[in-house]
mmCIF file of C-alpha atoms and ligand atoms in Angstrom:
data_model
loop_
_atom_site.group_PDB
_atom_site.id
_atom_site.type_symbol
_atom_site.label_atom_id
_atom_site.label_comp_id
_atom_site.label_asym_id
_atom_site.label_seq_id
_atom_site.Cartn_x
_atom_site.Cartn_y
_atom_site.Cartn_z
ATOM 1 C CA MET C 18 45.120 -21.700 12.489
ATOM 2 C CA HIS C 19 45.653 -24.881 10.478
ATOM 3 C CA PHE C 20 42.856 -25.712 8.120
ATOM 4 C CA ASN C 21 41.627 -28.965 6.614
ATOM 5 C CA THR C 22 42.161 -28.002 2.983
ATOM 6 C CA PRO C 23 41.018 -27.114 0.471
ATOM 7 C CA CYS C 24 38.552 -24.754 2.091
ATOM 8 C CA TYR C 25 36.986 -21.358 1.524
ATOM 9 C CA VAL C 26 37.143 -19.173 4.653
ATOM 10 C CA ILE C 27 34.588 -16.378 4.732
ATOM 11 C CA ASP C 28 35.421 -13.694 7.258
ATOM 12 C CA GLU C 29 32.300 -11.895 8.622
ATOM 13 C CA GLN C 30 34.403 -9.049 9.929
ATOM 14 C CA LYS C 31 35.705 -8.353 6.372
ATOM 15 C CA LEU C 32 32.233 -8.790 4.974
ATOM 16 C CA LEU C 33 30.912 -6.245 7.440
ATOM 17 C CA LYS C 34 33.101 -3.530 6.010
ATOM 18 C CA ASN C 35 31.265 -3.887 2.591
ATOM 19 C CA LEU C 36 27.875 -4.340 4.194
ATOM 20 C CA GLU C 37 28.149 -1.147 6.303
ATOM 21 C CA LYS C 38 28.857 0.834 3.093
ATOM 22 C CA ILE C 39 25.928 -0.698 1.356
ATOM 23 C CA GLN C 40 23.737 0.112 4.329
ATOM 24 C CA TRP C 41 25.034 3.675 4.498
ATOM 25 C CA LEU C 42 24.318 4.089 0.770
ATOM 26 C CA GLY C 43 20.811 2.855 1.175
ATOM 27 C CA GLN C 44 20.113 5.464 3.899
ATOM 28 C CA HIS C 45 21.905 8.358 2.186
ATOM 29 C CA ALA C 46 20.901 7.754 -1.446
ATOM 30 C CA ASN C 47 17.471 6.389 -0.677
ATOM 31 C CA ILE C 48 18.178 3.254 -2.760
ATOM 32 C CA LYS C 49 17.690 -0.416 -2.091
ATOM 33 C CA SER C 50 20.311 -3.154 -2.621
ATOM 34 C CA VAL C 51 19.576 -6.705 -3.548
ATOM 35 C CA LEU C 52 22.356 -9.248 -3.408
ATOM 36 C CA ALA C 53 23.147 -10.886 -6.798
ATOM 37 C CA LEU C 54 23.052 -14.547 -5.979
ATOM 38 C CA LYS C 55 24.823 -15.490 -9.219
ATOM 39 C CA CYS C 56 27.950 -14.036 -7.591
ATOM 40 C CA PHE C 57 27.556 -15.336 -4.108
ATOM 41 C CA SER C 58 24.957 -17.887 -2.848
ATOM 42 C CA THR C 59 26.663 -19.160 0.277
ATOM 43 C CA TRP C 60 23.479 -18.999 2.378
ATOM 44 C CA PRO C 61 24.926 -19.774 5.822
ATOM 45 C CA VAL C 62 26.009 -16.086 5.968
ATOM 46 C CA PHE C 63 22.707 -14.727 4.685
ATOM 47 C CA LYS C 64 21.191 -14.215 8.156
ATOM 48 C CA PHE C 65 24.155 -11.984 8.875
ATOM 49 C CA MET C 66 23.954 -10.116 5.523
ATOM 50 C CA GLN C 67 20.256 -9.636 5.672
ATOM 51 C CA ALA C 68 20.398 -6.778 8.202
ATOM 52 C CA TYR C 69 22.290 -4.659 5.758
ATOM 53 C CA MET C 70 20.608 -5.386 2.403
ATOM 54 C CA ASP C 71 17.065 -5.381 1.089
ATOM 55 C CA GLY C 72 16.863 -8.795 -0.487
ATOM 56 C CA THR C 73 18.256 -10.844 -3.306
ATOM 57 C CA THR C 74 18.234 -10.914 -7.076
ATOM 58 C CA SER C 75 18.437 -14.083 -9.048
ATOM 59 C CA SER C 76 19.121 -15.460 -12.537
ATOM 60 C CA SER C 77 17.022 -18.632 -12.181
ATOM 61 C CA LEU C 78 14.189 -20.233 -10.403
ATOM 62 C CA TYR C 79 16.591 -22.052 -7.961
ATOM 63 C CA GLU C 80 18.340 -18.860 -7.028
ATOM 64 C CA ALA C 81 15.005 -17.140 -6.470
ATOM 65 C CA LYS C 82 13.857 -20.000 -4.232
ATOM 66 C CA LEU C 83 17.117 -19.847 -2.234
ATOM 67 C CA GLY C 84 16.783 -16.085 -1.762
ATOM 68 C CA TYR C 85 13.199 -16.585 -0.632
ATOM 69 C CA GLU C 86 14.036 -19.400 1.793
ATOM 70 C CA GLU C 87 17.303 -18.236 3.213
ATOM 71 C CA PHE C 88 17.608 -14.381 2.857
ATOM 72 C CA GLY C 89 14.041 -13.227 2.857
ATOM 73 C CA LYS C 90 12.991 -9.706 2.254
ATOM 74 C CA GLU C 91 12.607 -8.766 -1.420
ATOM 75 C CA VAL C 92 13.147 -11.465 -4.065
ATOM 76 C CA HIS C 93 13.824 -10.221 -7.622
ATOM 77 C CA ALA C 94 13.773 -12.841 -10.340
ATOM 78 C CA TYR C 95 15.398 -12.291 -13.651
ATOM 79 C CA SER C 96 16.311 -14.816 -16.285
ATOM 80 C CA VAL C 97 17.646 -14.613 -19.807
ATOM 81 C CA ALA C 98 14.680 -16.823 -20.688
ATOM 82 C CA PHE C 99 11.981 -18.329 -18.448
ATOM 83 C CA SER C 100 10.128 -21.542 -19.145
ATOM 84 C CA GLN C 101 6.376 -21.838 -18.530
ATOM 85 C CA ASP C 102 7.072 -24.146 -15.514
ATOM 86 C CA GLU C 103 9.479 -21.748 -14.004
ATOM 87 C CA ILE C 104 6.980 -18.883 -14.211
ATOM 88 C CA HIS C 105 4.410 -21.019 -12.482
ATOM 89 C CA ASP C 106 6.780 -21.854 -9.538
ATOM 90 C CA LEU C 107 8.259 -18.364 -9.364
ATOM 91 C CA LYS C 108 4.992 -16.891 -8.265
ATOM 92 C CA GLN C 109 5.508 -18.511 -4.828
ATOM 93 C CA TYR C 110 8.884 -16.813 -4.267
ATOM 94 C CA ALA C 111 9.372 -13.602 -6.239
ATOM 95 C CA ASN C 112 8.159 -10.040 -5.571
ATOM 96 C CA LYS C 113 9.484 -8.801 -8.848
ATOM 97 C CA VAL C 114 9.888 -10.712 -12.127
ATOM 98 C CA ILE C 115 12.127 -9.109 -14.730
ATOM 99 C CA PHE C 116 11.826 -10.315 -18.319
ATOM 100 C CA ASN C 117 14.624 -10.193 -20.854
ATOM 101 C CA SER C 118 12.488 -9.769 -23.912
ATOM 102 C CA VAL C 119 9.188 -8.173 -24.938
ATOM 103 C CA LYS C 120 8.036 -11.540 -26.268
ATOM 104 C CA GLN C 121 8.519 -13.255 -22.903
ATOM 105 C CA LEU C 122 6.863 -10.374 -21.123
ATOM 106 C CA LYS C 123 3.787 -10.513 -23.337
ATOM 107 C CA THR C 124 3.578 -14.320 -22.953
ATOM 108 C CA PHE C 125 3.749 -14.410 -19.153
ATOM 109 C CA TYR C 126 2.735 -11.123 -17.661
ATOM 110 C CA ALA C 127 -0.987 -12.040 -17.277
ATOM 111 C CA GLU C 128 0.035 -14.920 -14.976
ATOM 112 C CA LEU C 129 1.919 -12.587 -12.707
ATOM 113 C CA ASP C 130 -0.936 -10.519 -11.390
ATOM 114 C CA THR C 131 0.369 -10.571 -7.819
ATOM 115 C CA VAL C 132 3.940 -9.443 -8.471
ATOM 116 C CA ASP C 133 5.732 -6.467 -9.939
ATOM 117 C CA VAL C 134 6.757 -7.012 -13.540
ATOM 118 C CA GLY C 135 9.771 -5.467 -15.183
ATOM 119 C CA LEU C 136 11.832 -5.592 -18.357
ATOM 120 C CA ARG C 137 15.573 -5.599 -18.892
ATOM 121 C CA ILE C 138 16.772 -2.909 -21.291
ATOM 122 C CA ASN C 139 20.090 -2.894 -23.078
ATOM 123 C CA PRO C 140 21.095 0.774 -22.969
ATOM 124 C CA HIS C 141 23.755 0.352 -25.677
ATOM 125 C CA ILE C 142 26.442 1.464 -23.276
ATOM 126 C CA SER C 143 28.689 -0.489 -20.935
ATOM 127 C CA CYS C 144 31.816 -0.604 -18.955
ATOM 128 C CA SER C 145 33.732 -3.880 -19.079
ATOM 129 C CA ASP C 146 37.367 -4.803 -19.651
ATOM 130 C CA TYR C 147 36.226 -8.084 -21.119
ATOM 131 C CA ASP C 148 34.176 -8.646 -24.263
ATOM 132 C CA LEU C 149 33.009 -11.931 -22.732
ATOM 133 C CA ALA C 150 31.330 -10.069 -19.840
ATOM 134 C CA ASP C 151 30.183 -7.022 -21.739
ATOM 135 C CA PRO C 152 26.328 -6.924 -21.699
ATOM 136 C CA ALA C 153 26.308 -4.405 -24.561
ATOM 137 C CA ARG C 154 28.699 -6.339 -26.866
ATOM 138 C CA GLN C 155 27.705 -6.816 -30.444
ATOM 139 C CA TYR C 156 24.740 -9.212 -30.861
ATOM 140 C CA SER C 157 24.152 -9.214 -27.088
ATOM 141 C CA ARG C 158 21.000 -11.065 -26.169
ATOM 142 C CA LEU C 159 20.933 -9.433 -22.673
ATOM 143 C CA GLY C 160 18.080 -6.963 -22.577
ATOM 144 C CA VAL C 161 15.821 -5.362 -25.129
ATOM 145 C CA THR C 162 17.589 -3.172 -27.722
ATOM 146 C CA ASP C 163 14.611 -1.798 -29.600
ATOM 147 C CA ASP C 164 13.484 1.279 -27.546
ATOM 148 C CA SER C 165 10.207 1.753 -29.470
ATOM 149 C CA SER C 166 9.049 -1.773 -28.609
ATOM 150 C CA VAL C 167 9.633 -0.892 -24.912
ATOM 151 C CA MET C 168 7.380 2.159 -25.129
ATOM 152 C CA GLU C 169 4.634 -0.006 -26.665
ATOM 153 C CA ILE C 170 4.469 -2.294 -23.599
ATOM 154 C CA ALA C 171 5.286 0.415 -20.981
ATOM 155 C CA HIS C 172 1.770 0.116 -19.642
ATOM 156 C CA LEU C 173 2.450 -3.594 -18.747
ATOM 157 C CA ILE C 174 5.470 -2.960 -16.561
ATOM 158 C CA ASN C 175 6.224 -0.974 -13.455
ATOM 159 C CA GLY C 176 10.019 -1.129 -13.555
ATOM 160 C CA VAL C 177 13.045 -1.775 -15.677
ATOM 161 C CA MET C 178 16.536 -3.145 -15.134
ATOM 162 C CA PHE C 179 19.710 -1.812 -16.769
ATOM 163 C CA HIS C 180 22.756 -4.040 -16.063
ATOM 164 C CA TYR C 181 25.646 -2.729 -18.124
ATOM 165 C CA ASN C 182 28.692 -2.575 -15.866
ATOM 166 C CA CYS C 183 31.440 -4.963 -14.957
ATOM 167 C CA GLU C 184 33.843 -4.063 -12.135
ATOM 168 C CA ASN C 185 33.401 -0.355 -12.862
ATOM 169 C CA LYS C 186 35.498 1.567 -10.349
ATOM 170 C CA ASP C 187 35.142 4.985 -12.030
ATOM 171 C CA PHE C 188 32.476 7.216 -10.563
ATOM 172 C CA ASP C 189 32.698 9.822 -13.313
ATOM 173 C CA ASP C 190 32.081 7.154 -15.942
ATOM 174 C CA PHE C 191 29.049 5.943 -13.922
ATOM 175 C CA SER C 192 27.804 9.466 -13.617
ATOM 176 C CA GLN C 193 27.948 10.031 -17.392
ATOM 177 C CA GLN C 194 26.179 6.710 -17.996
ATOM 178 C CA LEU C 195 23.385 7.718 -15.680
ATOM 179 C CA ASP C 196 22.945 11.044 -17.431
ATOM 180 C CA HIS C 197 22.759 9.148 -20.708
ATOM 181 C CA ILE C 198 20.098 6.784 -19.343
ATOM 182 C CA GLY C 199 18.153 9.723 -17.988
ATOM 183 C CA LYS C 200 18.128 11.501 -21.314
ATOM 184 C CA THR C 201 17.500 8.453 -23.515
ATOM 185 C CA TYR C 202 14.686 6.903 -21.448
ATOM 186 C CA HIS C 203 13.260 10.123 -20.040
ATOM 187 C CA ASP C 204 9.620 9.460 -21.015
ATOM 188 C CA LEU C 205 9.640 5.813 -19.953
ATOM 189 C CA LEU C 206 11.294 6.517 -16.606
ATOM 190 C CA HIS C 207 8.600 8.937 -15.647
ATOM 191 C CA GLN C 208 5.992 6.178 -16.017
ATOM 192 C CA LEU C 209 7.773 3.717 -13.735
ATOM 193 C CA ASP C 210 7.851 2.900 -10.007
ATOM 194 C CA TRP C 211 11.336 1.432 -9.887
ATOM 195 C CA VAL C 212 14.595 1.184 -11.799
ATOM 196 C CA SER C 213 17.347 -1.311 -11.156
ATOM 197 C CA LEU C 214 20.820 -0.213 -12.200
ATOM 198 C CA GLY C 215 22.182 -3.764 -11.917
ATOM 199 C CA GLY C 216 25.494 -4.770 -10.572
ATOM 200 C CA GLY C 217 29.102 -4.268 -11.664
ATOM 201 C CA LEU C 218 29.727 -1.030 -9.681
ATOM 202 C CA TYR C 219 32.701 -1.297 -7.318
ATOM 203 C CA PHE C 220 31.476 1.229 -4.848
ATOM 204 C CA THR C 221 32.745 -0.543 -1.706
ATOM 205 C CA LEU C 222 36.400 -0.051 -2.709
ATOM 206 C CA ASP C 223 38.336 2.106 -0.284
ATOM 207 C CA ASP C 224 38.863 5.092 -2.644
ATOM 208 C CA TYR C 225 35.410 5.058 -4.261
ATOM 209 C CA PRO C 226 33.665 8.450 -3.764
ATOM 210 C CA LEU C 227 30.709 7.020 -1.936
ATOM 211 C CA GLU C 228 29.176 10.401 -1.018
ATOM 212 C CA LYS C 229 29.107 11.628 -4.651
ATOM 213 C CA PHE C 230 27.727 8.286 -5.655
ATOM 214 C CA ALA C 231 24.893 8.597 -3.148
ATOM 215 C CA ALA C 232 24.108 12.132 -4.231
ATOM 216 C CA LYS C 233 23.947 11.112 -7.882
ATOM 217 C CA LEU C 234 21.657 8.155 -7.254
ATOM 218 C CA LYS C 235 19.411 10.222 -4.895
ATOM 219 C CA SER C 236 18.934 12.967 -7.490
ATOM 220 C CA PHE C 237 18.157 10.409 -10.247
ATOM 221 C CA GLY C 238 15.590 8.756 -8.100
ATOM 222 C CA GLU C 239 13.992 12.116 -7.192
ATOM 223 C CA GLN C 240 14.065 13.404 -10.815
ATOM 224 C CA PHE C 241 12.026 10.494 -12.100
ATOM 225 C CA GLY C 242 10.142 9.625 -8.964
ATOM 226 C CA VAL C 243 11.430 6.055 -8.915
ATOM 227 C CA GLN C 244 12.791 3.691 -6.349
ATOM 228 C CA ILE C 245 16.348 2.817 -7.368
ATOM 229 C CA TYR C 246 17.716 -0.633 -6.836
ATOM 230 C CA LEU C 247 21.318 -1.782 -7.113
ATOM 231 C CA GLU C 248 22.232 -5.434 -7.588
ATOM 232 C CA PRO C 249 25.588 -5.700 -5.931
ATOM 233 C CA GLY C 250 27.424 -9.055 -6.326
ATOM 234 C CA GLU C 251 31.170 -8.666 -6.240
ATOM 235 C CA THR C 252 31.140 -5.367 -4.458
ATOM 236 C CA ALA C 253 29.092 -6.884 -1.505
ATOM 237 C CA ILE C 254 31.569 -9.650 -0.853
ATOM 238 C CA THR C 255 34.843 -8.371 -2.241
ATOM 239 C CA ASP C 256 37.858 -9.309 -0.210
ATOM 240 C CA SER C 257 35.826 -11.188 2.371
ATOM 241 C CA ALA C 258 37.009 -14.736 1.777
ATOM 242 C CA SER C 259 40.075 -16.724 0.980
ATOM 243 C CA LEU C 260 40.715 -20.136 -0.566
ATOM 244 C CA VAL C 261 43.103 -22.108 1.645
ATOM 245 C CA THR C 262 45.213 -24.781 -0.034
ATOM 246 C CA THR C 263 48.070 -27.016 0.988
ATOM 247 C CA VAL C 264 51.297 -27.577 -1.003
ATOM 248 C CA LEU C 265 51.440 -31.273 -1.889
ATOM 249 C CA ASP C 266 54.520 -31.438 -4.015
ATOM 250 C CA ILE C 267 57.210 -29.259 -5.640
ATOM 251 C CA VAL C 268 58.465 -30.285 -9.067
ATOM 252 C CA HIS C 269 60.916 -28.584 -11.315
ATOM 253 C CA ASN C 270 60.739 -27.817 -15.038
ATOM 254 C CA GLU C 271 63.023 -24.878 -15.652
ATOM 255 C CA MET C 272 61.345 -23.349 -12.653
ATOM 256 C CA ASP C 273 60.036 -24.523 -9.310
ATOM 257 C CA ILE C 274 56.379 -25.423 -9.418
ATOM 258 C CA ALA C 275 54.416 -25.933 -6.268
ATOM 259 C CA ILE C 276 51.312 -28.117 -6.619
ATOM 260 C CA VAL C 277 48.471 -27.448 -4.233
ATOM 261 C CA ASP C 278 45.442 -29.554 -3.304
ATOM 262 C CA SER C 279 43.077 -27.280 -5.289
ATOM 263 C CA SER C 280 42.505 -26.098 -8.781
ATOM 264 C CA THR C 281 41.712 -22.917 -10.605
ATOM 265 C CA GLU C 282 39.365 -24.722 -12.973
ATOM 266 C CA ALA C 283 37.380 -26.427 -10.172
ATOM 267 C CA HIS C 284 37.565 -23.851 -7.375
ATOM 268 C CA MET C 285 38.403 -20.403 -8.795
ATOM 269 C CA LEU C 286 37.241 -20.715 -12.323
ATOM 270 C CA ASP C 287 37.169 -17.044 -13.161
ATOM 271 C CA LEU C 288 40.962 -16.919 -12.949
ATOM 272 C CA LEU C 289 41.020 -19.184 -15.942
ATOM 273 C CA ILE C 290 38.194 -17.548 -17.800
ATOM 274 C CA TYR C 291 39.661 -14.064 -17.456
ATOM 275 C CA GLN C 292 43.309 -15.159 -17.478
ATOM 276 C CA GLU C 293 44.184 -13.467 -14.249
ATOM 277 C CA PRO C 294 46.551 -14.593 -11.526
ATOM 278 C CA ALA C 295 45.292 -15.236 -7.976
ATOM 279 C CA GLU C 296 46.540 -13.041 -5.248
ATOM 280 C CA ILE C 297 48.176 -14.523 -2.217
ATOM 281 C CA GLU C 298 46.932 -13.229 1.154
ATOM 282 C CA LYS C 299 49.383 -15.200 3.271
ATOM 283 C CA VAL C 300 51.405 -18.390 3.547
ATOM 284 C CA GLN C 301 51.251 -20.412 6.678
ATOM 285 C CA ARG C 302 54.454 -22.371 7.063
ATOM 286 C CA SER C 303 54.433 -25.988 7.973
ATOM 287 C CA LYS C 304 56.294 -26.784 11.196
ATOM 288 C CA ARG C 305 59.195 -28.237 9.237
ATOM 289 C CA CYS C 306 59.852 -24.927 7.572
ATOM 290 C CA ASN C 307 59.634 -22.952 10.800
ATOM 291 C CA GLU C 308 62.580 -24.926 12.067
ATOM 292 C CA GLN C 309 64.762 -23.759 9.186
ATOM 293 C CA SER C 310 66.609 -20.481 9.203
ATOM 294 C CA SER C 311 65.606 -18.137 6.401
ATOM 295 C CA ASN C 312 67.550 -15.525 4.608
ATOM 296 C CA GLN C 313 65.081 -12.597 4.253
ATOM 297 C CA HIS C 314 66.990 -11.236 1.270
ATOM 298 C CA ASP C 315 66.703 -14.310 -0.865
ATOM 299 C CA ASN C 316 63.975 -14.502 -3.480
ATOM 300 C CA TYR C 317 62.402 -17.833 -3.986
ATOM 301 C CA HIS C 318 60.382 -17.847 -7.169
ATOM 302 C CA TYR C 319 57.601 -20.431 -7.735
ATOM 303 C CA MET C 320 54.798 -21.134 -9.981
ATOM 304 C CA ILE C 321 51.761 -22.350 -8.000
ATOM 305 C CA ALA C 322 49.620 -24.731 -9.841
ATOM 306 C CA GLY C 323 46.484 -26.874 -9.245
ATOM 307 C CA LYS C 324 46.412 -30.596 -9.175
ATOM 308 C CA THR C 325 44.036 -31.301 -12.120
ATOM 309 C CA CYS C 326 45.332 -32.637 -15.372
ATOM 310 C CA LEU C 327 44.669 -29.360 -17.134
ATOM 311 C CA ALA C 328 48.072 -28.060 -18.239
ATOM 312 C CA GLY C 329 47.101 -24.458 -17.706
ATOM 313 C CA ASP C 330 45.681 -24.991 -14.211
ATOM 314 C CA ILE C 331 47.924 -22.280 -12.722
ATOM 315 C CA PHE C 332 47.220 -19.858 -9.884
ATOM 316 C CA GLY C 333 50.226 -17.651 -10.729
ATOM 317 C CA GLU C 334 53.899 -16.967 -10.167
ATOM 318 C CA TYR C 335 55.164 -15.554 -6.888
ATOM 319 C CA ASP C 336 58.305 -14.684 -4.953
ATOM 320 C CA PHE C 337 58.823 -15.714 -1.304
ATOM 321 C CA ASN C 338 61.497 -14.954 1.208
ATOM 322 C CA THR C 339 61.909 -18.576 2.187
ATOM 323 C CA PRO C 340 61.591 -21.734 0.201
ATOM 324 C CA LEU C 341 58.102 -23.330 -0.033
ATOM 325 C CA GLN C 342 57.734 -26.744 1.626
ATOM 326 C CA THR C 343 55.190 -29.407 1.282
ATOM 327 C CA GLY C 344 52.556 -28.874 3.975
ATOM 328 C CA ASP C 345 52.682 -25.090 3.720
ATOM 329 C CA GLN C 346 49.248 -23.560 3.538
ATOM 330 C CA ILE C 347 48.693 -20.917 0.840
ATOM 331 C CA HIS C 348 45.727 -18.574 1.336
ATOM 332 C CA PHE C 349 44.531 -17.044 -2.001
ATOM 333 C CA SER C 350 42.621 -13.797 -1.389
ATOM 334 C CA ASP C 351 39.323 -12.475 -2.721
ATOM 335 C CA ALA C 352 37.828 -15.906 -3.165
ATOM 336 C CA ALA C 353 34.149 -15.204 -2.384
ATOM 337 C CA GLY C 354 32.689 -13.957 -5.726
ATOM 338 C CA TYR C 355 31.924 -16.345 -8.622
ATOM 339 C CA THR C 356 33.925 -19.175 -6.923
ATOM 340 C CA MET C 357 31.685 -21.235 -4.617
ATOM 341 C CA VAL C 358 28.795 -20.819 -7.047
ATOM 342 C CA LYS C 359 30.962 -22.255 -9.835
ATOM 343 C CA MET C 360 32.879 -25.024 -8.145
ATOM 344 C CA ASN C 361 32.722 -28.352 -9.858
ATOM 345 C CA TRP C 362 33.899 -31.942 -9.631
ATOM 346 C CA PHE C 363 36.506 -31.840 -12.358
ATOM 347 C CA ASN C 364 39.002 -34.622 -12.020
ATOM 348 C CA GLY C 365 37.004 -35.857 -8.948
ATOM 349 C CA LEU C 366 38.915 -33.284 -6.821
ATOM 350 C CA LYS C 367 37.531 -32.862 -3.320
ATOM 351 C CA MET C 368 35.486 -29.709 -3.256
ATOM 352 C CA PRO C 369 36.645 -27.175 -0.671
ATOM 353 C CA SER C 370 34.732 -27.195 2.556
ATOM 354 C CA ILE C 371 33.167 -23.861 3.571
ATOM 355 C CA VAL C 372 34.265 -22.317 6.813
ATOM 356 C CA ILE C 373 32.889 -19.064 8.299
ATOM 357 C CA LYS C 374 34.891 -16.960 10.650
ATOM 358 C CA ARG C 375 32.136 -15.460 12.706
ATOM 359 C CA LEU C 376 32.248 -11.914 14.157
ATOM 360 C CA ASP C 377 33.324 -13.297 17.560
ATOM 361 C CA GLY C 378 36.346 -15.009 15.924
ATOM 362 C CA GLN C 379 34.904 -18.554 16.089
ATOM 363 C CA TYR C 380 35.394 -20.769 13.058
ATOM 364 C CA ASP C 381 32.256 -22.550 11.900
ATOM 365 C CA THR C 382 32.631 -25.291 9.234
ATOM 366 C CA VAL C 383 29.223 -25.115 7.515
ATOM 367 C CA LYS C 384 29.809 -27.504 4.674
ATOM 368 C CA THR C 385 32.079 -30.396 3.832
ATOM 369 C CA PHE C 386 32.001 -32.654 0.809
ATOM 370 C CA ASN C 387 32.915 -36.346 0.402
ATOM 371 C CA TYR C 388 33.020 -39.152 -2.125
ATOM 372 C CA SER C 389 29.286 -39.806 -2.043
ATOM 373 C CA ASP C 390 28.598 -36.144 -2.990
ATOM 374 C CA PHE C 391 30.789 -36.704 -5.993
ATOM 375 C CA LYS C 392 29.096 -39.940 -6.929
ATOM 376 C CA GLN C 393 25.590 -38.818 -6.296
ATOM 377 C CA ASN C 394 26.208 -35.727 -8.395
ATOM 378 C CA LEU C 395 26.487 -37.931 -11.452
ATOM 379 C CA GLY C 396 23.925 -40.691 -11.116
HETATM 380 C C1 PLP A 417 21.722 -8.715 -14.049
HETATM 381 C C2 PLP A 417 22.909 -8.699 -13.116
HETATM 382 N N1 PLP A 417 22.818 -8.150 -11.939
HETATM 383 C C3 PLP A 417 23.849 -8.096 -11.072
HETATM 384 C C4 PLP A 417 25.052 -8.721 -11.387
HETATM 385 C C5 PLP A 417 26.157 -8.673 -10.402
HETATM 386 O O1 PLP A 417 27.251 -8.048 -10.879
HETATM 387 P P1 PLP A 417 28.595 -7.867 -9.975
HETATM 388 O O2 PLP A 417 28.905 -9.181 -9.351
HETATM 389 O O3 PLP A 417 29.658 -7.469 -10.991
HETATM 390 O O4 PLP A 417 28.302 -6.771 -9.012
HETATM 391 C C6 PLP A 417 25.176 -9.317 -12.647
HETATM 392 C C7 PLP A 417 26.488 -9.989 -13.055
HETATM 393 O O5 PLP A 417 26.655 -10.481 -14.072
HETATM 394 C C8 PLP A 417 24.092 -9.363 -13.532
HETATM 395 O O6 PLP A 417 24.168 -9.988 -14.701
#
């Protein structure tokens, strides 16, 4: 398949693998899962995802509205800080509104008489390889740190949210965290109807002990008589999409550097933020290259870089069995999470179109961008 690049290709068959695990967990742990839209908001696959999840969670009014309009089911709305106008509008869309501070809760809860109200708590523990993404880092503003102030307003809320993980693959670590939360917030938890344990748990990975995870969650829910929610972002969509790019030029400066028609900064921003290389899923050779004979034992080493002016716009360094050619298409893997929601118009680069490979194998191009999108974005 030759693509008009750059484009993101979301594969429903790959997505299904994660969704079936999420559904299994819901049934066996008696928990509910709400998709974290901050990670993935590409709504043309929501109708497909909806059968496996219980709704969405959001970080803003717009995400909440999108969840309401396109995903349906439950809509959880959290924000680091809401404005008065947002609260007014949110009432139309959200079933649960989760505040980040006691002050905001006290200011707005009276207006929210028709929805569940919750509070985010910072449990002073976390699992994150990056300080930048650590919700329990020093001076963190994410969630209430003063436990006594939470007990004072406990009668105003019926749930709480703890989000304290980032890409946590370690079940034992999670299990200890949950024990800590159970002990520390014992009295509060007994007064609540629901508890969200946030996102950042990589439970759809192949070697994650899903059955143990289910048993742990189930027993926590039963112990405190609460409905547990998870807010999967990355784990819901991991490995389900690729960013397809085309090699436009190959230059040499001590090493061969292939320049593709995309950019880390504009189209896969987290690679830059977290200083990680992209992984290559496959390379589709242009016709010209297919005609050449290749020596399978040779190593052809390239840096692959984006076409913006940012000097460090680099996808990574890779070895190939055959030389790269202009026209080759490079598919970078795991391109669904925190990519499409963060793409931008830096350098006026064409935004990648969005293609969905449906379960029946058909490719459906659901979004393309052009010059007028770029222009209208700015004036
Ligand atoms: C409150 C909250 N819930 C859920 C998530 C989703 O996390 P992840 O994509 O790591 O699963 C995040 C991510 O930052 C978050 O802040």
